Short mmCIF file of C-alpha atoms and ligand atoms in Angstrom, two decimals:
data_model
loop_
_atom_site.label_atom_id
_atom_site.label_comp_id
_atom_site.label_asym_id
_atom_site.label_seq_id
_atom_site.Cartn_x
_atom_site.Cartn_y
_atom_site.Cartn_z
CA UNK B 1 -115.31 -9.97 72.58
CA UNK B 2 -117.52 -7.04 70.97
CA UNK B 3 -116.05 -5.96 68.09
CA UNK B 4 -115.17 -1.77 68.01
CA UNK B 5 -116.40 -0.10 64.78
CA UNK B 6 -114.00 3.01 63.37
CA UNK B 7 -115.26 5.42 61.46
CA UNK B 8 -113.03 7.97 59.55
CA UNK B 9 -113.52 10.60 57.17
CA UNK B 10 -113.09 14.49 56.78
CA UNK B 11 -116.13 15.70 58.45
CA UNK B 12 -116.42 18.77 57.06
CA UNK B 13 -118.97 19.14 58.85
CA UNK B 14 -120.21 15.82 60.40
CA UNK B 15 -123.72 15.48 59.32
CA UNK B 16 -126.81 13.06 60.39
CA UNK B 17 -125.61 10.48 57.59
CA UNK B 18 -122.34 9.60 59.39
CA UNK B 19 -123.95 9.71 62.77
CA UNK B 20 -127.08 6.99 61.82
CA UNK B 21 -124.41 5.38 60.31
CA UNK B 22 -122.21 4.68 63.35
CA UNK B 23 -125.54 4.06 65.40
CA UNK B 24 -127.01 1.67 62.97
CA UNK B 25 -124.01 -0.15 62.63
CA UNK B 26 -123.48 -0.09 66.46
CA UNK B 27 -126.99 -2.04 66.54
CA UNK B 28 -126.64 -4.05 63.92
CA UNK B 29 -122.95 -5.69 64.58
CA UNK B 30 -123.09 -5.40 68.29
CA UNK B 31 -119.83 -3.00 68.34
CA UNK B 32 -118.67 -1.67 71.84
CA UNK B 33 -118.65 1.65 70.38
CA UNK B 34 -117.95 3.61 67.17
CA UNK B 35 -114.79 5.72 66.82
CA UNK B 36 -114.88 8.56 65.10
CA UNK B 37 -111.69 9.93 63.47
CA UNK B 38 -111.33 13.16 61.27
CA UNK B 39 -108.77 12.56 58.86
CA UNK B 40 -105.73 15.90 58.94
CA UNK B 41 -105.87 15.09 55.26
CA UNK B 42 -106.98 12.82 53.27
CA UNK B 43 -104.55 11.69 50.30
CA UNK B 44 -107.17 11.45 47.76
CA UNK B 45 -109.18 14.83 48.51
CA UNK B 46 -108.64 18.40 48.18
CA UNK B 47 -108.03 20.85 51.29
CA UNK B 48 -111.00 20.73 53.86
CA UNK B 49 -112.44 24.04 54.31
CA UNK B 50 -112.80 23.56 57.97
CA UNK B 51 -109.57 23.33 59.86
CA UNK B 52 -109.02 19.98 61.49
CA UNK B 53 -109.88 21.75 64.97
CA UNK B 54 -113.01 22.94 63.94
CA UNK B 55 -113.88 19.75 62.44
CA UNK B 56 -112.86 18.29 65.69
CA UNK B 57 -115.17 20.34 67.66
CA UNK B 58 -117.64 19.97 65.20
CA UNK B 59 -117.83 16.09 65.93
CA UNK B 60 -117.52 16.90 69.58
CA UNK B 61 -120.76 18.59 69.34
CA UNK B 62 -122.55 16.02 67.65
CA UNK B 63 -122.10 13.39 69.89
CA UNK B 64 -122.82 14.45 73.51
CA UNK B 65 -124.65 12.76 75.52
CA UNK B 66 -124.39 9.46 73.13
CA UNK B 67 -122.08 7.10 74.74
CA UNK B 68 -121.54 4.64 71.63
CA UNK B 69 -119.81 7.31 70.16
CA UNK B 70 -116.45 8.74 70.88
CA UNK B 71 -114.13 11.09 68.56
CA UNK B 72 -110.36 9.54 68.53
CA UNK B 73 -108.00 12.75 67.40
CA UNK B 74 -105.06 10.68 66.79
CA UNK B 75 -104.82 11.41 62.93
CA UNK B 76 -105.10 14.93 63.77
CA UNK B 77 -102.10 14.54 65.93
CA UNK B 78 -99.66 12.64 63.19
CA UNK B 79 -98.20 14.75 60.84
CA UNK B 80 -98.68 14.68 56.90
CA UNK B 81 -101.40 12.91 55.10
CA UNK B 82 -103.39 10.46 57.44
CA UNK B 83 -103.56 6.89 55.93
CA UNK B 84 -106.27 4.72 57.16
CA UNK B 85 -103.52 2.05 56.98
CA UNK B 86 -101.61 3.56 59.78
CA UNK B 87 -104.14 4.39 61.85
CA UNK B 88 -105.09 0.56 62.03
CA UNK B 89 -101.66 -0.02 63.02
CA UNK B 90 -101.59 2.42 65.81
CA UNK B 91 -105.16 1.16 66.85
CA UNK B 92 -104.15 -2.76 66.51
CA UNK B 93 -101.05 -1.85 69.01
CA UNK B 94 -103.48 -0.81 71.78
CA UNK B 95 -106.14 -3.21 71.22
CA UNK B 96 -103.87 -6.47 69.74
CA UNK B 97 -107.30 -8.68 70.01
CA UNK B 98 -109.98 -7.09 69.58
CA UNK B 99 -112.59 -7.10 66.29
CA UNK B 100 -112.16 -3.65 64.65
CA UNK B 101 -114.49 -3.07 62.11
CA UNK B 102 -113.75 0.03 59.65
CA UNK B 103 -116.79 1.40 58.79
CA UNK B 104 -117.29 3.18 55.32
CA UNK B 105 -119.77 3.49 52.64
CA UNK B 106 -120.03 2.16 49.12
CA UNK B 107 -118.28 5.66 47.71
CA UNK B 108 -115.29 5.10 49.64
CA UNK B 109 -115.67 0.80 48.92
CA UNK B 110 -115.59 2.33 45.45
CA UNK B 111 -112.13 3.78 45.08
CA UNK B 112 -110.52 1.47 47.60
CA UNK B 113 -108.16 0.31 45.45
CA UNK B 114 -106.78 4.19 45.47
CA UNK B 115 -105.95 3.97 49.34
CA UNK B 116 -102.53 3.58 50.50
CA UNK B 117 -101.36 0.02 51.06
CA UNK B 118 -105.03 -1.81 50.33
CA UNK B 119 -104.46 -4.81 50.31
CA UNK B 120 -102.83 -4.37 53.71
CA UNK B 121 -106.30 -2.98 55.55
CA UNK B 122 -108.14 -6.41 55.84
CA UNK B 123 -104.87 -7.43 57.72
CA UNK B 124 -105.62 -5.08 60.88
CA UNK B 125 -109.84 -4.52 60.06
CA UNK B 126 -113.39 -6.35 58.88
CA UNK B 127 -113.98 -3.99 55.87
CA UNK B 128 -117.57 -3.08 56.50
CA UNK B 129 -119.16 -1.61 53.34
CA UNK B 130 -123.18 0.41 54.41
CA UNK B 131 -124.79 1.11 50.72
CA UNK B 132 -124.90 4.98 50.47
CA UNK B 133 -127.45 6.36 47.68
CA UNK B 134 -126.25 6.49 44.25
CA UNK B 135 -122.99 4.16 44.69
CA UNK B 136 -123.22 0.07 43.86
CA UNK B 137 -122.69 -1.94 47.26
CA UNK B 138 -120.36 -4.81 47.38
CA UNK B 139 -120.28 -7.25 44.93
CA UNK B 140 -119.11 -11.49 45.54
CA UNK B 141 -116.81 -11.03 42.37
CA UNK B 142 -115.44 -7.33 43.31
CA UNK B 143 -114.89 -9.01 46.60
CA UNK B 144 -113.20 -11.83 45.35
CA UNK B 145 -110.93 -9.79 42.94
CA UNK B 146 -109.56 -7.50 45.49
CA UNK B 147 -109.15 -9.56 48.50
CA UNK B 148 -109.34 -13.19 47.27
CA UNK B 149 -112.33 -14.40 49.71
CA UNK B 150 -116.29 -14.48 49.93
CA UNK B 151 -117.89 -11.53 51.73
CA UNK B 152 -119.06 -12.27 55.35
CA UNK B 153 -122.47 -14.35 55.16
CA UNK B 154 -123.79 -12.12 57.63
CA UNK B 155 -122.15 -9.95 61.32
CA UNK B 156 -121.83 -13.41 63.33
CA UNK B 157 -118.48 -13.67 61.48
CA UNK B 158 -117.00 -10.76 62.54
CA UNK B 159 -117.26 -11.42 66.02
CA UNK B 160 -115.28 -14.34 65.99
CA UNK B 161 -111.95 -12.91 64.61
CA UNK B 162 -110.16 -9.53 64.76
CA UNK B 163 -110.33 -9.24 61.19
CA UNK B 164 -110.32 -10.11 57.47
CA UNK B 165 -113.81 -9.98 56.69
CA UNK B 166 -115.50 -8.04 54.35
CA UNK B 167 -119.55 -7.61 55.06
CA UNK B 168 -122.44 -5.65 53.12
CA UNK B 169 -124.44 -4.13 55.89
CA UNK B 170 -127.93 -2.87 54.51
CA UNK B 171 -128.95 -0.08 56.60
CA UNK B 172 -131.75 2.78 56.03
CA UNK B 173 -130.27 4.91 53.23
CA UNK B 174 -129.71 8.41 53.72
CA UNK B 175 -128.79 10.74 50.43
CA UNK B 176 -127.13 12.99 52.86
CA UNK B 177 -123.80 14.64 51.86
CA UNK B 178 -121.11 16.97 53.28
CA UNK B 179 -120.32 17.90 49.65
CA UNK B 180 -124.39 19.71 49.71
CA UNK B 181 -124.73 20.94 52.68
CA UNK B 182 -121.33 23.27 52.09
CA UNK B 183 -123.04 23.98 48.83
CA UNK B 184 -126.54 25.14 50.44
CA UNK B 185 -124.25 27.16 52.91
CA UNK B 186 -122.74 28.81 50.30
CA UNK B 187 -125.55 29.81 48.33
CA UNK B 188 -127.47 31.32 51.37
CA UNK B 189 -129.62 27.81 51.50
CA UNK B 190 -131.01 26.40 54.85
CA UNK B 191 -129.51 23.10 55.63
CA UNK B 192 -131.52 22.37 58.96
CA UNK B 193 -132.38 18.59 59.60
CA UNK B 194 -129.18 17.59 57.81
CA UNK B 195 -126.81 18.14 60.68
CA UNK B 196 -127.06 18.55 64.43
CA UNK B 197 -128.57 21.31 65.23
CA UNK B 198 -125.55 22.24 67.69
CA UNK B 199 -123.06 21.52 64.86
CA UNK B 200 -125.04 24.10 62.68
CA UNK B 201 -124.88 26.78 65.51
CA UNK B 202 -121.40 26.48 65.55
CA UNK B 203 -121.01 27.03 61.64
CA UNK B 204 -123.15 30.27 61.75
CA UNK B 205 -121.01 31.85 64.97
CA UNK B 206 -118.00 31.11 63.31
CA UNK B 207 -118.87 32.03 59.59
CA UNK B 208 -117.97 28.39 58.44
CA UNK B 209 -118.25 27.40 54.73
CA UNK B 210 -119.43 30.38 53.51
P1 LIG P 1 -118.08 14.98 51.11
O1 LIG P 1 -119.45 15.26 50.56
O2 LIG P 1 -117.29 16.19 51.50
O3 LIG P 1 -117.30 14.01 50.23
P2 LIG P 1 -119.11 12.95 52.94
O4 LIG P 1 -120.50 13.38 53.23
O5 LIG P 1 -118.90 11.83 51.98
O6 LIG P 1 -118.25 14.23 52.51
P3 LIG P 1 -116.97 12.00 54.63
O7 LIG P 1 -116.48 12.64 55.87
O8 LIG P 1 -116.09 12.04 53.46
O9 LIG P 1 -118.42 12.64 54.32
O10 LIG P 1 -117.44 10.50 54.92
C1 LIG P 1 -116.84 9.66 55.88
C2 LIG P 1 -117.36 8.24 55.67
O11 LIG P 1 -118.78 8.21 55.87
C3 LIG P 1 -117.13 7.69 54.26
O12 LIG P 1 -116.79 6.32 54.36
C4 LIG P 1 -118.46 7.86 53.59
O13 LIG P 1 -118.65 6.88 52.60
C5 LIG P 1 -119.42 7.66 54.74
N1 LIG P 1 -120.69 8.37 54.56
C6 LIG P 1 -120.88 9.71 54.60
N2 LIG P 1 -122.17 10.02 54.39
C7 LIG P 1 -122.82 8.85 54.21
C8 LIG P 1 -124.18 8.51 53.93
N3 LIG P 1 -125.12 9.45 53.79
N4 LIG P 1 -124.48 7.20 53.79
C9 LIG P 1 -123.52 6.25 53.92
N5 LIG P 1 -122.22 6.50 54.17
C10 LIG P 1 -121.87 7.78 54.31
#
């Protein structure tokens, strides 16, 4: 069974490093798909700028006419902080065999250990960790520390179970961040060739991040 890789986070806005992300790691795994859920708000961050509709639409944008990718609203729909934990659950009680492999990158790997119920994640999910720029990736001891096993030798593994692996993917890095292109928004900067094109339209008719 093809695994199905989830990707959450706050888009705000989705940019070109999430979206080579989820395609990379489409190709590289052999997922069905990648899911792509914006968080209503994430426990660890401050208040997006862009309402969770926006953000929504923003995604929507980005992905037409690519049929890997799909948006999944369902965290916008649950009330009160959206842990990744129970999203799992909710996802693991439509699809009880399939391979689910949550997606993130070695920020987010970083400050795992901050995320609600941990330990509990590798229970419903592969933890697949894609280096981002300026963060360390995933080390064997780090690995063994947090979830008592070896990471994944290489994707073959995470075919064969519907989760509890943990896997370093090496993909092309790209220093791209939500976190600048609100910044070059603000400032009157040009952020073109960071995010869709489309996604960009739709910030400047609706006066987004400025
Ligand atoms: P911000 O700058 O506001 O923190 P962000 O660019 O990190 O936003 P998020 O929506 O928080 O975007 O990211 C969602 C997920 O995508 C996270 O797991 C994050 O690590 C990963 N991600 C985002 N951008 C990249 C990138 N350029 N390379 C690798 N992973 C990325």
């Amino acid at each position: 069974m093809k695994p199905l890789g989830i990707l959450g986070g706050t888009f705000d806005p989705v940019h070109h490093g999430h979206l080579r992300l989820a395609l990379e790691a489409q190709a590289a795994l052999g997922l069905s798909g990648v899911r792509l859920i914006p968080a209503r708000r994430q426990p660890l961050r401050e208040e997006t700028m862009a309402s969770p509709a926006r953000r929504l639409e923003m995604l929507t944008l980005a992905i037409e006419g690519e049929s890997a990718l799909t948006t999944d609203d369902r965290e916008l729909r649950r009330e009160g902080p959206s842990y990744t934990i129970d999203t799992l659950t909710s996802l693991r009680e439509e699809l009880p065999r399939v391979p689910l492999c949550l997606l993130m990158g070695g920020d987010s790997w970083e400050g795992l250990e901050r995320w609600h119920r941990w330990r509990e994640l590798i229970d419903l999910a592969h933890l697949v960790v894609v280096h981002r720029p300026g963060y360390p990736g995933v080390s064997a001891a780090r690995c063994r520390q947090r979830f008592d096993r070896e990471p994944a030798a290489g994707p073959g593994a995470l075919a064969a179970t519907p989760a509890g692996e943990v896997l370093a993917l090496a993909l092309p890095p790209l220093a791209i961040s939500a976190t600048r292109i609100r910044t070059l928004l603000r400032e009157g900067g040009n952020p073109r060739y960071l995010l869709p094109d489309p996604v960009l339209q739709y910030i400047r008719n609706h006066r987004l991040y400025t």
